[in-house]
XYZ file of C-alpha atoms in Angstrom:
487
model
C 82.618 68.965 43.551
C 83.596 69.192 47.161
C 86.909 70.787 47.353
C 89.176 72.853 48.857
C 90.917 75.854 46.623
C 94.294 78.163 48.072
C 94.221 81.706 46.696
C 96.997 83.418 46.451
C 96.322 86.927 47.718
C 98.080 90.208 46.029
C 97.190 92.785 48.205
C 99.778 93.058 52.139
C 95.399 93.285 53.291
C 94.914 90.188 51.826
C 95.239 86.726 53.748
C 95.223 83.572 52.363
C 91.411 81.613 52.807
C 91.168 78.394 52.402
C 87.944 78.236 50.896
C 85.224 75.384 50.875
C 83.381 75.163 47.117
C 80.385 73.565 46.844
C 78.764 72.577 42.395
C 77.758 69.993 40.818
C 80.136 67.283 39.157
C 82.606 68.067 36.038
C 81.362 67.081 32.916
C 82.382 63.609 31.646
C 84.609 63.636 29.235
C 84.139 60.818 26.223
C 81.883 57.425 26.696
C 80.662 56.405 29.825
C 82.620 53.677 29.701
C 85.570 56.827 30.512
C 82.910 58.936 33.196
C 83.724 59.880 35.905
C 83.549 57.612 38.693
C 82.874 58.363 42.533
C 85.762 57.063 44.404
C 83.530 55.555 47.524
C 81.178 53.110 45.367
C 82.982 53.740 41.644
C 79.356 54.580 40.393
C 80.001 56.570 36.764
C 76.470 58.547 37.643
C 76.683 61.717 39.721
C 76.925 60.298 43.113
C 74.605 62.598 45.840
C 75.945 60.856 48.335
C 79.700 60.208 48.601
C 79.438 63.821 46.465
C 83.449 62.640 45.601
C 84.915 62.007 42.379
C 88.687 61.126 41.271
C 89.862 64.469 38.910
C 91.947 61.966 36.118
C 89.145 62.899 33.528
C 87.832 65.701 34.263
C 88.696 68.531 31.750
C 91.213 70.762 33.360
C 89.509 73.802 35.846
C 90.144 76.768 34.914
C 92.226 78.897 35.975
C 89.541 80.450 39.953
C 90.114 84.173 40.067
C 91.792 85.927 42.906
C 89.667 86.063 46.101
C 91.007 89.513 47.443
C 89.742 89.610 50.892
C 90.100 93.182 53.027
C 90.635 93.114 56.188
C 89.194 95.726 58.679
C 90.488 97.169 62.194
C 87.841 96.287 64.495
C 87.203 97.151 68.327
C 84.910 94.834 70.736
C 85.217 94.006 74.356
C 82.081 91.870 75.164
C 83.234 88.936 76.806
C 83.841 88.294 80.669
C 85.514 91.166 81.997
C 85.674 93.142 78.703
C 85.669 96.960 79.168
C 86.202 99.601 76.696
C 85.013 102.001 74.605
C 85.567 103.292 70.813
C 85.863 106.708 71.091
C 86.834 107.480 67.407
C 87.252 104.632 64.871
C 90.147 103.477 63.105
C 92.395 105.477 60.776
C 93.806 103.079 58.452
C 96.771 104.414 56.170
C 99.389 102.226 55.080
C 100.444 99.577 57.259
C 99.633 101.712 61.047
C 96.611 101.897 62.466
C 95.275 104.431 65.007
C 92.323 104.314 67.483
C 91.081 106.653 70.061
C 89.172 105.174 73.104
C 87.339 105.237 76.240
C 87.274 103.536 79.423
C 83.529 103.081 80.410
C 82.905 104.232 84.484
C 81.208 102.122 86.848
C 77.965 102.864 88.342
C 78.846 105.990 91.295
C 79.939 104.683 94.335
C 79.111 106.978 97.519
C 81.096 105.282 99.944
C 84.160 107.079 97.411
C 82.427 110.212 95.792
C 83.092 109.009 91.867
C 82.865 106.466 89.664
C 85.615 104.139 89.447
C 87.900 103.222 86.301
C 90.917 101.900 85.085
C 90.501 98.261 84.788
C 90.295 97.998 80.424
C 89.992 94.576 78.580
C 89.570 94.786 74.580
C 89.834 92.421 71.153
C 91.158 93.131 68.350
C 91.715 91.870 64.979
C 92.316 92.450 61.612
C 95.342 93.956 62.954
C 98.199 91.747 61.807
C 101.561 93.327 60.798
C 99.847 96.271 61.293
C 101.590 99.284 63.665
C 98.485 99.971 66.453
C 98.324 102.753 68.406
C 95.483 102.443 70.745
C 94.709 106.086 73.099
C 92.767 105.965 75.843
C 91.729 109.332 75.692
C 90.259 109.577 79.226
C 93.154 107.662 81.523
C 94.020 111.339 82.806
C 90.347 110.328 84.748
C 91.127 107.118 85.901
C 90.802 106.959 88.980
C 94.704 106.235 89.521
C 96.298 108.372 87.951
C 99.811 107.700 89.063
C 99.087 104.222 88.273
C 99.538 105.275 84.331
C 103.490 105.696 85.064
C 106.016 103.844 84.303
C 103.229 100.983 83.329
C 103.150 98.864 80.241
C 99.999 97.173 78.821
C 99.598 93.193 78.864
C 98.295 91.669 75.171
C 97.740 88.373 74.322
C 97.284 85.964 71.431
C 95.529 83.542 72.840
C 94.378 84.356 76.166
C 97.183 82.492 77.677
C 100.266 83.424 77.714
C 100.575 87.117 79.287
C 103.259 89.676 77.632
C 103.480 93.772 77.913
C 103.988 95.828 75.014
C 105.772 100.137 75.104
C 102.605 101.815 76.885
C 103.496 105.836 77.480
C 101.067 107.816 79.330
C 101.178 111.805 78.555
C 100.529 113.947 81.939
C 99.805 116.830 79.848
C 97.216 115.176 77.714
C 95.499 112.644 79.738
C 96.783 110.003 77.104
C 97.889 106.204 77.807
C 99.250 104.735 74.512
C 99.442 101.612 73.622
C 101.833 101.046 70.464
C 102.399 96.962 69.006
C 102.586 95.817 65.551
C 100.580 92.281 66.421
C 102.627 89.220 64.725
C 98.334 87.469 64.876
C 95.030 88.689 62.894
C 93.575 89.123 66.649
C 95.160 90.401 69.693
C 93.626 91.045 73.302
C 94.779 93.486 75.300
C 93.740 94.345 79.565
C 95.168 96.017 82.284
C 95.860 92.421 83.558
C 95.738 89.270 82.838
C 92.230 88.216 83.420
C 90.808 86.010 85.666
C 87.242 84.587 83.147
C 83.871 83.494 86.253
C 84.956 80.419 83.300
C 88.128 80.121 85.181
C 87.241 80.572 88.488
C 84.188 77.983 87.863
C 87.345 75.047 87.053
C 89.508 76.380 90.359
C 86.675 75.351 92.391
C 85.513 72.223 90.731
C 89.179 70.908 91.045
C 89.240 71.456 94.314
C 86.067 69.410 95.010
C 87.088 66.278 92.454
C 90.636 66.869 92.823
C 91.476 68.301 95.317
C 89.903 66.459 98.208
C 88.458 69.748 99.823
C 84.710 70.814 99.741
C 83.080 74.016 98.205
C 79.746 75.266 99.504
C 77.781 79.158 98.268
C 78.253 81.308 101.084
C 74.979 83.767 99.218
C 74.219 84.523 95.460
C 75.105 87.689 93.917
C 72.898 91.035 93.049
C 73.392 89.504 89.697
C 72.918 85.937 90.767
C 76.741 84.658 91.047
C 77.569 82.551 93.632
C 79.422 83.177 96.103
C 81.607 80.424 96.515
C 83.691 79.003 99.419
C 86.695 76.940 99.891
C 86.619 74.369 102.602
C 89.961 73.283 103.163
C 91.205 70.937 106.260
C 90.412 69.644 109.807
C 92.534 71.331 112.226
C 91.436 73.443 114.980
C 93.083 76.701 113.698
C 90.643 79.316 111.240
C 92.043 80.554 107.998
C 90.737 82.518 105.818
C 92.065 83.950 103.033
C 89.812 86.352 100.134
C 90.685 87.739 97.153
C 88.820 90.773 94.455
C 86.735 92.426 96.914
C 88.073 94.936 93.616
C 87.290 92.960 90.507
C 89.643 94.689 88.486
C 92.816 93.687 90.675
C 92.267 89.339 89.075
C 96.012 89.247 91.194
C 93.366 91.694 94.791
C 93.424 95.245 96.745
C 93.625 96.976 99.954
C 92.985 101.010 100.540
C 90.591 103.022 99.631
C 89.781 106.763 97.731
C 89.961 108.393 101.916
C 93.948 107.058 102.524
C 95.076 106.822 99.178
C 97.335 110.522 99.564
C 99.477 109.749 101.645
C 103.618 108.779 102.200
C 105.377 105.539 101.714
C 108.621 104.672 102.308
C 111.725 104.171 100.533
C 114.560 102.492 100.564
C 116.737 105.384 101.922
C 114.449 106.146 104.733
C 113.877 108.600 102.947
C 109.482 109.655 102.684
C 107.925 110.997 99.309
C 104.811 112.093 98.517
C 102.526 109.493 96.239
C 98.955 107.926 95.855
C 98.507 104.287 96.667
C 96.379 102.551 94.377
C 94.201 99.614 94.289
C 92.478 97.744 91.354
C 91.502 92.404 88.538
C 94.135 89.817 87.892
C 96.585 88.529 89.554
C 94.972 88.737 93.100
C 92.800 85.415 91.727
C 95.717 83.610 90.192
C 97.440 84.144 93.793
C 94.960 82.309 95.011
C 95.164 79.736 92.453
C 98.641 79.100 93.248
C 97.898 78.580 96.704
C 95.206 75.930 97.165
C 96.126 73.377 94.464
C 99.957 73.809 96.092
C 97.333 73.219 100.008
C 95.476 70.585 98.267
C 98.462 68.582 96.644
C 98.382 66.235 98.892
C 101.992 65.087 97.964
C 103.304 68.700 99.425
C 104.537 67.687 103.136
C 103.928 71.173 104.149
C 100.589 71.637 103.158
C 99.564 68.548 104.343
C 100.961 69.229 107.462
C 98.882 72.313 107.902
C 95.752 71.058 106.588
C 96.454 69.180 110.162
C 96.785 71.704 112.081
C 94.449 74.183 110.461
C 91.307 74.911 108.602
C 91.437 76.582 105.437
C 88.695 78.481 104.866
C 89.036 80.721 100.908
C 87.123 82.514 98.772
C 89.242 83.579 95.796
C 86.360 85.609 94.369
C 83.990 87.715 96.716
C 83.085 90.144 93.804
C 82.225 88.056 90.602
C 79.399 91.174 89.590
C 82.032 93.303 89.163
C 84.555 90.786 87.419
C 82.601 90.304 84.724
C 81.228 93.676 84.319
C 84.320 94.983 84.100
C 84.951 97.045 86.942
C 87.669 98.049 89.446
C 86.649 99.089 92.282
C 83.342 98.444 92.996
C 80.202 95.796 92.632
C 77.134 95.468 90.806
C 75.365 97.966 93.109
C 78.138 100.518 92.578
C 79.716 99.617 96.132
C 82.602 99.046 97.376
C 83.031 95.935 99.273
C 86.980 97.368 100.623
C 84.198 99.446 102.461
C 81.621 97.830 103.527
C 82.598 95.784 106.002
C 81.106 97.871 109.177
C 77.430 97.436 107.886
C 77.235 95.607 105.353
C 73.399 94.386 103.794
C 71.570 91.961 101.460
C 70.709 94.366 99.653
C 73.628 96.171 98.336
C 76.598 93.881 99.664
C 76.034 90.513 100.296
C 79.204 89.757 99.778
C 80.247 91.105 102.397
C 76.883 90.022 104.927
C 77.984 86.594 103.935
C 81.066 86.119 104.274
C 81.282 88.057 107.599
C 78.051 85.818 108.696
C 80.153 82.392 107.508
C 83.208 83.196 109.519
C 80.837 84.880 112.634
C 79.919 80.931 113.202
C 83.739 79.831 112.586
C 85.321 81.660 114.239
C 89.159 83.468 112.739
C 92.514 83.064 114.167
C 94.240 84.568 111.139
C 92.295 86.767 108.102
C 94.557 87.047 104.425
C 92.733 89.777 101.977
C 94.596 89.371 98.573
C 94.794 92.315 96.586
C 96.226 94.570 93.834
C 98.146 98.112 94.143
C 97.984 99.978 90.361
C 101.263 102.818 91.550
C 103.511 100.422 93.349
C 105.814 98.028 91.901
C 106.092 95.581 95.339
C 105.072 93.375 96.319
C 104.340 93.821 100.263
C 102.000 93.387 103.819
C 99.571 96.261 104.786
C 98.528 95.728 108.679
C 96.555 96.361 111.189
C 98.878 98.093 113.440
C 95.809 101.481 113.798
C 93.257 98.527 115.217
C 92.122 99.106 119.250
C 93.285 95.628 120.080
C 96.381 96.138 118.260
C 99.631 94.662 120.573
C 103.103 93.101 121.260
C 102.184 89.837 120.573
C 100.145 90.795 117.005
C 103.037 92.967 115.904
C 105.331 90.053 116.977
C 103.155 87.541 114.342
C 103.435 90.134 111.473
C 106.679 90.772 111.580
C 107.825 86.810 111.372
C 104.994 85.951 108.862
C 106.312 88.799 106.983
C 110.139 87.516 107.349
C 109.048 84.218 106.556
C 107.454 85.449 103.407
C 110.432 87.318 102.337
C 112.635 84.148 102.790
C 110.491 81.897 100.774
C 109.883 84.667 98.381
C 112.127 87.381 96.594
C 109.068 88.408 95.585
C 107.900 89.664 98.678
C 110.328 92.512 100.442
C 109.365 94.379 103.915
C 111.086 98.267 102.904
C 108.430 99.575 100.202
C 104.406 100.227 101.494
C 101.902 101.788 102.692
C 102.142 104.409 105.640
C 100.990 102.472 109.333
C 98.085 103.745 110.531
C 98.174 106.012 113.997
C 97.218 103.295 116.991
C 93.279 103.195 117.244
C 92.752 105.054 113.779
C 92.712 102.267 111.624
C 89.335 102.554 109.257
C 86.978 99.968 110.710
C 84.831 99.901 107.270
C 88.009 98.232 106.046
C 88.884 94.605 105.391
C 90.922 93.622 107.431
C 90.771 96.119 110.176
C 87.448 95.567 111.037
C 88.331 91.535 110.658
C 91.143 91.969 113.045
C 89.410 93.783 115.065
C 86.726 91.827 115.734
C 88.435 88.661 116.496
C 91.643 90.379 117.589
C 93.695 87.632 115.063
C 96.602 88.523 112.751
C 94.637 90.169 109.869
C 96.708 92.077 107.400
C 95.998 93.120 103.608
C 98.667 91.611 101.173
C 99.377 93.974 97.618
C 100.835 93.427 94.086
C 101.929 95.282 91.615
C 99.658 95.547 87.904
C 102.847 96.663 86.800
C 106.202 94.502 87.414
C 108.179 94.022 90.678
C 111.427 96.443 90.499
C 113.417 94.698 93.157
C 112.370 91.317 90.859
C 112.175 92.520 87.094
C 111.053 90.538 84.081
C 110.530 93.621 81.438
C 108.560 90.930 79.061
C 105.682 89.684 81.733
C 106.193 91.884 84.260
C 104.330 91.212 86.869
C 102.082 88.057 85.589
C 100.262 85.322 85.938
C 102.416 83.246 86.025
C 104.705 84.434 88.867
C 101.804 85.496 90.895
C 100.567 81.991 91.131
C 103.557 81.176 91.958
C 103.779 84.133 94.779
C 100.480 81.759 96.284
C 102.001 78.892 96.847
C 105.297 80.413 99.048
C 103.089 82.447 101.300
C 102.259 78.347 102.841
C 106.147 79.145 104.719
C 105.009 81.930 106.135
C 101.821 80.256 107.574
C 103.764 77.450 108.739
C 105.484 80.050 110.436
C 103.169 81.604 112.990
C 100.535 79.075 112.705
C 101.393 77.734 116.773
C 101.221 81.179 118.115
C 98.753 82.368 117.092
C 96.444 82.359 119.491
C 98.710 83.033 123.209
């Protein structure tokens, strides 16, 4: 008999199961005329064709034995962008669980003189209704340790809607503790809401099929992934926008290890020592928001901009690092935002191919989208320190920032990185290198891994939905300066 039997559990660790049973037909009762008949063909003998019977002529079935399934707590990260090691096996006591975890370091990065790590992404199963404590034992040695202060981890049951869960950092032990009682059997936890390579492929496909854009492969990465370029518009002004040089910034990132210790501007005009950080998430979500609005045929601002400019957009500069679960480097351990002076096909093909294409098209406006681990703000890091900087570029940058703040309350101009001294910009950094090479307005946009201090939403913090809206809003700022990019 084929049927579905629902067993009730008798212990808290067991769950109801639908068990598919396959056995022989129940024995017949009485004479042949009273034999069980197949519902579909009325056969009085065993119907092996349809394997379905009525139960009216059967003897009452014996009550099945209770099935108890012990749900074990398991941690895994064997998927796109996954990163975690189980350092201490789960300890389960009553309805409480504690697990010791470690983030896996990336290959050693010569320009930053360390093996980076901060991005984590893992799945916990067997955790429904259990009070879980996930202890990241090596958080104190992460690339940007101050980024843990005031940080709450993201979590999701369906990998679509991400929310924040209570997270604390102990400076003395260097341990990050994520505390959560999941409502489902399986829950995912990540440094920021991941943006998968599958979703990236969907975005490129949508752009060329529904958005009337074109797409091309600039080249291949070291792991064999295509470096996708989306092109939209027919105007004479070339605008380049890239994201996710640092793969852990699923929103993007700017300043590097050597710039990270500095002074931050405060609202009261004072200064304080801080470490500016970078990271894989909101940056590419930001790009999706931008691309989908730009290619919306019913948006009048987008239509106007596409007549004035041609947009060259690279949503994910570092697909290798994204898939590997890296924070800052590609497959070769290179920090791509330190490769813009002399990129090579052997170590940094991503930057090499972008610069090669940019040299052919020219560039009047460059925007590099990143994320910052420590600062709870959206802000622009400008090109004040490049040799060609002058009043014209300063005016363009000021107008761009003012327009962005006008169109998005999530943007602000008070907090950010300290400006470089004149002529002292690091020209290995993307926005500085492009600004100097093409003598154009070139900026880095930073987004937070945390929540925004000025416009907080504690349930989700800075999240994919907000990042996409923030990406849509940038078109007003571009429109503000597009007519004056060249004197």
